[in-house]
């Protein structure tokens, strides 16, 4: 079987930053306005008063301190509470393609590849900005690549599942060099008036280049020793917007938004994650001491520490399981790839590492990697 490697990675980070302090201040202003406007209903017991959010809660419960967003304006306006941005025309790239171009160029440069080398592009993300034509095909044209391209969505595991597809396409002879992009434009799906979830997500795009050993020229490449994917249906993380939504006269006002039962997710997903990773390590005869780094999904600091401890059998050192969620927040499928991109230095040839995503579905995607 052909050795397949991740030979480059790239990252697009929006310049605008929203801190917890800013987010909580505007949320609490919104709460005051709401409670004032509906005072009579609240007094009559027909409506529950909204409660303040708090920076202390957010940081302690999630580890998130700030997040990058494409369009800050509106999010912090208590009268708006959503990102506001102009709708783009058919002759303009949508935001996801624009982000992907930048991340892709960095990944291609790292891998020593040009668009002419790319023969498959997979755009994999939790939300695809339009159903068709595929964003990946628009990206293919923008970069000047040929071959084929498709979009896919496995929520937070979109990146790892896409890398698995890339490996299979290369091993099956369908492609030689694959570009995977993960444009996570999450902020429009956040309900900024919901105390439980207003702080969770940020916007970002990651990219990776996947290719067979014989074409690799980069000296910072990672052999994909094993891939393990697992899904188990759960309603605990949902988004209900779909193309049939407008047919229902009583459309749910919460339909466009991300919603979750955070506690249940925490409890149910972690055993699944530990199982998938430990089984794959066992299959490949990789011991905890062989692992130099864990690039884990970035949803919650406590989840990551728990998962890392399960894998290593001890508390991880900060550099062993790097966190990016403090400044990026949850970036869905891009989180583990940001951690990989920013914290892959210092690994010697032959040393091993894990890249693992987990999230809605439920879905878990685990790659066991070895530095070339
Ligand atoms: N400020 C102050 N207090 C708060 C706040 C707030 N903002 N929010 C809740 N509280 C209160 C609650 O009311 C509760 O009070 P009480 O004890 O009186 O009832 C108390 O704080 C504790 O609340 P929780 O039990 O909800 O708090 P947790 O400790 O569980 O923390 C988390 C909440 C951070 C959400 C945590 O449960 C968590 O991170 N869970 C895991 C979630 C996860 O990993 N989800 C994956 C989702 S991402 C994914 O799969 C991708 C989907 C696609 C993405 C699409 C892009 C948008």
Coordinates of C-alpha atoms and ligand atoms in Angstrom, one line a residue:
X1 CA 0.0 0.0 0.0
X2 CA 1.3 3.5 -1.0
X3 CA 2.6 5.7 1.8
X4 CA 0.5 8.9 1.9
X5 CA 1.6 12.1 3.7
X6 CA 0.5 15.5 4.8
X7 CA 3.2 17.6 3.1
X8 CA 2.0 21.1 3.8
X9 CA -0.5 23.1 5.8
X10 CA -1.9 26.6 5.6
X11 CA -4.0 28.9 7.7
X12 CA -6.2 32.0 7.1
X13 CA -7.0 34.0 10.2
X14 CA -9.4 36.9 10.0
X15 CA -7.9 40.1 11.4
X16 CA -10.9 41.1 13.5
X17 CA -10.9 39.8 17.1
X18 CA -13.8 39.7 19.6
X19 CA -12.7 39.3 23.2
X20 CA -14.9 37.7 25.9
X21 CA -15.1 41.1 27.6
X22 CA -16.5 42.8 24.4
X23 CA -18.9 39.9 23.8
X24 CA -20.2 39.7 27.3
X25 CA -20.6 43.5 27.6
X26 CA -22.8 43.6 24.4
X27 CA -24.7 40.5 25.5
X28 CA -25.5 42.0 28.9
X29 CA -26.7 45.2 27.2
X30 CA -29.0 43.1 25.1
X31 CA -30.3 41.4 28.2
X32 CA -31.1 44.8 29.8
X33 CA -32.9 45.9 26.7
X34 CA -34.8 42.6 26.4
X35 CA -35.8 42.6 30.1
X36 CA -36.9 46.2 29.9
X37 CA -38.9 45.7 26.7
X38 CA -40.7 42.6 28.0
X39 CA -41.0 43.7 31.7
X40 CA -44.8 43.3 31.8
X41 CA -44.6 39.7 30.3
X42 CA -41.8 38.8 32.7
X43 CA -43.7 40.3 35.6
X44 CA -46.8 38.3 34.6
X45 CA -44.7 35.1 34.5
X46 CA -45.3 34.6 30.7
X47 CA -41.7 35.1 29.8
X48 CA -38.4 34.3 31.7
X49 CA -36.1 37.2 32.3
X50 CA -32.7 36.7 30.6
X51 CA -29.6 36.3 32.7
X52 CA -26.2 38.0 32.3
X53 CA -23.3 36.1 30.7
X54 CA -19.9 36.2 32.3
X55 CA -16.3 36.1 31.2
X56 CA -15.3 34.1 34.2
X57 CA -17.9 31.4 33.3
X58 CA -16.8 31.3 29.6
X59 CA -13.1 31.0 30.4
X60 CA -13.5 28.4 33.1
X61 CA -16.1 26.3 31.3
X62 CA -14.5 26.4 27.8
X63 CA -11.0 27.9 28.0
X64 CA -12.0 30.5 25.3
X65 CA -10.7 34.0 25.8
X66 CA -11.2 35.5 22.3
X67 CA -12.1 34.6 18.8
X68 CA -11.4 35.8 15.2
X69 CA -14.4 36.8 13.1
X70 CA -14.7 37.9 9.5
X71 CA -17.3 40.6 10.3
X72 CA -17.2 42.0 13.8
X73 CA -19.7 44.9 13.2
X74 CA -23.2 43.9 14.2
X75 CA -22.1 41.1 16.6
X76 CA -21.4 43.6 19.3
X77 CA -24.4 45.9 18.6
X78 CA -27.1 44.9 21.1
X79 CA -29.7 46.0 18.6
X80 CA -28.3 43.7 15.9
X81 CA -26.5 40.7 17.5
X82 CA -25.3 39.1 14.3
X83 CA -22.5 39.7 11.8
X84 CA -23.6 42.1 9.1
X85 CA -21.9 41.9 5.7
X86 CA -22.9 42.7 2.1
X87 CA -24.3 39.8 0.0
X88 CA -21.9 39.0 -2.7
X89 CA -22.8 38.7 -6.4
X90 CA -22.3 35.8 -8.8
X91 CA -19.1 37.4 -10.1
X92 CA -17.5 37.6 -6.6
X93 CA -16.0 34.8 -4.5
X94 CA -18.1 33.9 -1.5
X95 CA -16.2 34.4 1.8
X96 CA -15.4 30.7 2.2
X97 CA -13.7 30.6 -1.2
X98 CA -11.8 33.8 -0.4
X99 CA -10.5 32.4 2.9
X100 CA -9.7 29.1 1.2
X101 CA -7.5 30.7 -1.5
X102 CA -5.2 32.2 1.2
X103 CA -4.9 29.1 3.3
X104 CA -4.4 26.9 0.1
X105 CA -1.6 29.1 -1.1
X106 CA 0.3 28.7 2.1
X107 CA -0.2 25.0 2.2
X108 CA 0.9 24.6 -1.5
X109 CA 4.0 26.8 -0.8
X110 CA 4.9 24.6 2.3
X111 CA 4.5 21.5 0.2
X112 CA 6.5 22.9 -2.7
X113 CA 3.5 22.5 -5.0
X114 CA 1.8 24.7 -7.5
X115 CA -1.8 24.7 -8.7
X116 CA -0.7 22.6 -11.7
X117 CA 0.2 19.8 -9.3
X118 CA -3.2 19.6 -7.7
X119 CA -5.6 17.2 -9.2
X120 CA -8.3 16.9 -6.5
X121 CA -9.7 19.6 -4.2
X122 CA -12.0 18.8 -1.3
X123 CA -13.7 21.7 0.5
X124 CA -14.8 20.2 3.8
X125 CA -16.6 22.3 6.4
X126 CA -19.5 22.4 8.9
X127 CA -21.4 24.8 6.7
X128 CA -21.1 25.1 3.0
X129 CA -22.1 28.6 2.0
X130 CA -24.2 27.4 -1.0
X131 CA -25.2 24.0 -2.1
X132 CA -24.0 24.4 -5.7
X133 CA -22.0 24.9 -7.8
X134 CA -19.5 23.4 -5.4
X135 CA -17.3 25.9 -3.6
X136 CA -14.4 23.5 -4.3
X137 CA -14.9 23.9 -8.1
X138 CA -14.9 27.6 -7.8
X139 CA -11.7 27.4 -5.8
X140 CA -10.2 25.0 -8.4
X141 CA -10.8 27.7 -11.0
X142 CA -9.5 30.5 -8.8
X143 CA -6.3 28.6 -8.2
X144 CA -5.9 27.4 -11.8
X145 CA -6.0 23.7 -10.9
X146 CA -7.5 20.9 -12.9
X147 CA -8.8 17.4 -12.2
X148 CA -11.8 17.2 -10.0
X149 CA -13.2 18.8 -6.9
X150 CA -16.1 18.3 -4.4
X151 CA -17.6 19.7 -1.2
X152 CA -18.4 17.6 1.9
X153 CA -19.6 18.1 5.4
X154 CA -19.2 16.0 8.5
X155 CA -19.4 19.0 10.9
X156 CA -16.4 19.1 13.2
X157 CA -14.9 16.0 11.6
X158 CA -15.0 17.4 8.1
X159 CA -11.2 17.9 7.9
X160 CA -10.2 14.5 9.1
X161 CA -12.9 12.7 7.0
X162 CA -11.7 14.7 4.0
X163 CA -8.1 13.8 4.5
X164 CA -9.2 10.2 4.7
X165 CA -11.0 10.7 1.3
X166 CA -7.8 12.2 0.0
X167 CA -5.8 9.1 1.1
X168 CA -8.2 6.8 -0.5
X169 CA -8.2 8.8 -3.8
X170 CA -4.4 8.6 -3.9
X171 CA -4.2 4.9 -3.0
X172 CA -7.0 4.2 -5.5
X173 CA -5.2 6.0 -8.3
X174 CA -7.8 8.7 -8.7
X175 CA -5.5 11.6 -7.7
X176 CA -1.8 12.3 -7.1
X177 CA -1.8 15.6 -5.1
X178 CA -4.9 16.6 -3.1
X179 CA -5.7 20.0 -1.5
X180 CA -8.1 19.9 1.4
X181 CA -9.6 23.2 2.6
X182 CA -11.7 23.8 5.7
X183 CA -13.3 27.2 5.5
X184 CA -15.2 27.5 8.8
X185 CA -17.3 30.7 8.6
X186 CA -19.1 29.9 11.8
X187 CA -20.1 33.3 13.1
X188 CA -23.3 33.7 11.0
X189 CA -24.6 30.4 12.6
X190 CA -24.1 31.6 16.2
X191 CA -27.1 32.9 18.1
X192 CA -25.4 35.8 19.8
X193 CA -28.5 36.3 22.0
X194 CA -28.2 32.8 23.5
X195 CA -26.2 32.8 26.8
X196 CA -25.3 29.1 26.5
X197 CA -23.6 29.3 23.1
X198 CA -22.9 33.0 22.2
X199 CA -19.2 32.6 23.0
X200 CA -18.4 29.3 21.3
X201 CA -17.3 29.9 17.7
X202 CA -14.8 31.8 15.6
X203 CA -14.1 32.0 11.9
X204 CA -11.0 30.6 10.2
X205 CA -9.8 28.5 7.3
X206 CA -7.2 25.7 7.2
X207 CA -5.7 23.8 4.3
X208 CA -3.6 20.7 3.9
X209 CA -1.8 19.1 1.0
X210 CA -1.9 15.3 0.8
X211 CA 0.3 13.3 -1.5
X212 CA 2.1 10.0 -2.0
X213 CA 5.6 9.5 -0.7
X214 CA 7.2 9.5 -4.2
X215 CA 6.1 13.1 -5.0
X216 CA 6.9 14.6 -1.6
X217 CA 9.6 17.3 -1.6
X218 CA 8.8 19.1 1.7
X219 CA 11.1 18.3 4.7
X220 CA 8.2 18.9 7.1
X221 CA 5.9 16.1 6.0
X222 CA 3.9 13.6 8.0
X223 CA 3.2 10.0 7.0
X224 CA -0.4 9.0 7.6
X225 CA 0.2 5.6 9.3
X226 CA -3.5 5.0 10.1
X227 CA -6.9 6.6 9.8
X228 CA -9.9 5.6 11.9
X229 CA -13.4 7.2 11.4
X230 CA -16.4 6.7 13.6
X231 CA -20.0 8.0 13.6
X232 CA -22.9 7.5 16.0
X233 CA -26.1 9.5 15.5
X234 CA -27.0 12.1 18.2
X235 CA -29.4 15.0 18.3
X236 CA -27.3 16.8 20.9
X237 CA -25.6 19.0 18.4
X238 CA -27.9 20.3 15.7
X239 CA -28.6 22.9 13.0
X240 CA -31.9 22.6 11.2
X241 CA -31.7 25.1 8.4
X242 CA -32.1 23.3 5.1
X243 CA -33.4 23.9 1.6
X244 CA -37.0 22.9 2.6
X245 CA -37.2 25.3 5.5
X246 CA -39.2 28.0 3.5
X247 CA -42.0 25.5 2.8
X248 CA -43.0 25.4 6.4
X249 CA -45.2 28.3 7.4
X250 CA -44.2 28.1 11.1
X251 CA -40.5 28.1 10.5
X252 CA -38.6 27.8 13.8
X253 CA -36.8 31.1 14.6
X254 CA -33.9 29.0 16.0
X255 CA -33.6 26.9 12.9
X256 CA -30.6 28.8 11.4
X257 CA -28.5 28.5 14.5
X258 CA -26.2 26.1 16.1
X259 CA -27.7 24.5 19.2
X260 CA -26.4 21.8 21.5
X261 CA -26.8 20.0 24.8
X262 CA -23.2 20.9 25.9
X263 CA -23.1 18.7 29.0
X264 CA -24.4 15.6 27.2
X265 CA -22.0 16.2 24.4
X266 CA -19.1 16.4 26.8
X267 CA -20.1 13.1 28.6
X268 CA -21.1 11.1 25.6
X269 CA -18.5 12.1 23.1
X270 CA -15.3 11.7 25.2
X271 CA -15.6 7.9 25.7
X272 CA -16.1 7.5 21.9
X273 CA -13.1 9.7 21.2
X274 CA -10.9 7.7 23.6
X275 CA -12.0 4.4 22.2
X276 CA -11.3 5.4 18.6
X277 CA -7.8 6.8 19.4
X278 CA -6.8 3.9 21.7
X279 CA -8.0 1.2 19.3
X280 CA -6.1 2.8 16.4
X281 CA -3.0 3.1 18.5
X282 CA -3.3 -0.6 19.4
X283 CA -3.9 -1.7 15.8
X284 CA -0.7 0.1 14.8
X285 CA 1.3 -0.9 17.9
X286 CA 1.8 2.7 18.9
X287 CA 2.4 3.2 22.6
X288 CA 1.5 6.4 24.5
X289 CA 5.2 7.0 25.0
X290 CA 5.7 7.0 21.3
X291 CA 3.5 10.0 20.9
X292 CA 5.3 13.3 20.6
X293 CA 2.2 15.4 20.1
X294 CA -1.6 15.3 20.2
X295 CA -3.3 17.8 17.8
X296 CA -6.9 17.5 19.2
X297 CA -10.2 19.1 18.2
X298 CA -10.5 22.5 19.8
X299 CA -13.9 22.8 21.4
X300 CA -13.3 22.8 25.1
X301 CA -10.1 22.9 27.2
X302 CA -11.4 20.5 29.8
X303 CA -12.4 18.0 27.1
X304 CA -8.9 18.2 25.6
X305 CA -7.2 17.7 28.9
X306 CA -9.5 14.7 29.6
X307 CA -8.9 13.1 26.2
X308 CA -5.1 13.7 26.4
X309 CA -5.0 12.1 29.9
X310 CA -6.9 9.0 28.6
X311 CA -4.5 8.6 25.7
X312 CA -1.2 9.2 27.5
X313 CA -2.2 7.8 30.9
X314 CA -1.0 10.9 32.6
X315 CA -1.6 14.7 32.4
X316 CA -0.1 16.1 29.2
X317 CA 2.6 18.8 29.1
X318 CA 1.2 21.9 27.5
X319 CA 3.4 21.4 24.4
X320 CA 2.3 17.8 24.0
X321 CA -1.4 18.7 23.5
X322 CA -1.3 22.3 22.2
X323 CA -4.3 24.5 22.6
X324 CA -5.4 27.2 20.1
X325 CA -9.0 27.6 21.3
X326 CA -8.0 30.3 23.8
X327 CA -7.5 32.7 20.9
X328 CA -9.5 31.0 18.1
X329 CA -12.4 29.6 20.1
X330 CA -14.1 26.5 18.6
X331 CA -13.5 26.6 14.8
X332 CA -15.3 23.3 14.1
X333 CA -13.3 21.1 11.7
X334 CA -10.4 23.5 11.4
X335 CA -9.4 23.4 15.1
X336 CA -7.2 20.3 15.2
X337 CA -5.6 21.4 11.9
X338 CA -4.8 24.9 13.3
X339 CA -3.1 23.1 16.3
X340 CA -1.2 21.0 13.8
X341 CA -0.2 23.9 11.6
X342 CA 1.0 26.1 14.5
X343 CA 2.6 23.4 16.6
X344 CA 4.3 20.9 14.3
X345 CA 7.8 22.1 14.8
X346 CA 10.3 20.2 17.1
X347 CA 9.2 16.7 16.0
X348 CA 12.0 14.4 14.8
X349 CA 12.0 12.0 11.9
X350 CA 10.2 8.8 13.0
X351 CA 8.4 10.4 15.9
X352 CA 4.6 9.9 16.0
X353 CA 1.6 12.1 16.7
X354 CA -2.2 12.0 16.7
X355 CA -4.5 14.4 14.9
X356 CA -8.1 13.9 16.0
X357 CA -11.4 15.7 15.5
X358 CA -14.7 15.1 17.3
X359 CA -18.1 16.7 17.2
X360 CA -21.6 16.8 15.7
X361 CA -23.0 13.6 14.2
X362 CA -21.5 12.4 16.6
X363 CA -18.3 12.0 14.5
X364 CA -14.7 11.2 15.4
X365 CA -11.8 11.2 12.9
X366 CA -8.4 10.1 14.1
X367 CA -5.1 10.1 12.1
X368 CA -1.9 8.5 13.5
X369 CA 1.0 10.4 11.9
X370 CA 4.8 9.9 11.7
X371 CA 7.3 12.6 10.9
X372 CA 9.0 11.7 7.7
Ligands
LIG1 N1 -22.4 33.0 31.5 C1 -22.6 32.6 32.8 N2 -23.2 31.5 33.2 C2 -23.6 30.6 32.2 C3 -23.4 30.9 30.8 C4 -22.8 32.1 30.5 N3 -22.6 32.5 29.2 N4 -23.9 29.9 30.1 C5 -24.4 29.0 31.0 N5 -24.2 29.4 32.2 C6 -24.6 28.8 33.5 C7 -25.7 27.8 33.3 O1 -27.0 28.5 33.3 C8 -25.5 26.9 34.4 O2 -26.1 27.4 35.6 P1 -26.8 26.4 36.7 O3 -25.7 25.6 37.2 O4 -27.4 27.4 37.7 O5 -27.9 25.7 35.9 C9 -24.0 26.8 34.6 O6 -23.5 28.0 34.0 C10 -23.4 25.6 34.0 O7 -23.9 25.5 32.6 P2 -23.5 24.3 31.8 O8 -23.7 23.0 32.5 O9 -24.2 24.4 30.4 O10 -21.9 24.5 31.6 P3 -20.8 23.5 31.2 O11 -19.8 23.5 32.3 O12 -21.3 22.2 30.6 O13 -20.0 24.3 30.0 C11 -20.0 24.2 27.6 C12 -20.8 24.6 28.8 C13 -18.7 25.1 27.5 C14 -20.8 24.4 26.3 C15 -19.5 22.7 27.7 O14 -20.7 21.9 28.0 C16 -18.9 22.1 26.5 O15 -18.0 22.7 25.9 N6 -19.4 21.0 26.0 C17 -18.9 20.3 24.9 C18 -19.4 20.9 23.7 C19 -18.8 20.4 22.4 O16 -17.7 19.9 22.3 N7 -19.5 20.6 21.4 C20 -19.1 20.3 20.1 C21 -19.8 21.3 19.3 S1 -18.9 21.8 18.0 C22 -19.3 20.8 16.7 O17 -19.5 19.7 16.7 C23 -19.4 21.5 15.4 C24 -20.7 21.7 15.0 C25 -20.8 22.5 13.7 C26 -20.3 23.9 14.0 C27 -21.0 24.9 13.2 C28 -20.5 26.3 13.4 C29 -21.4 27.3 14.1

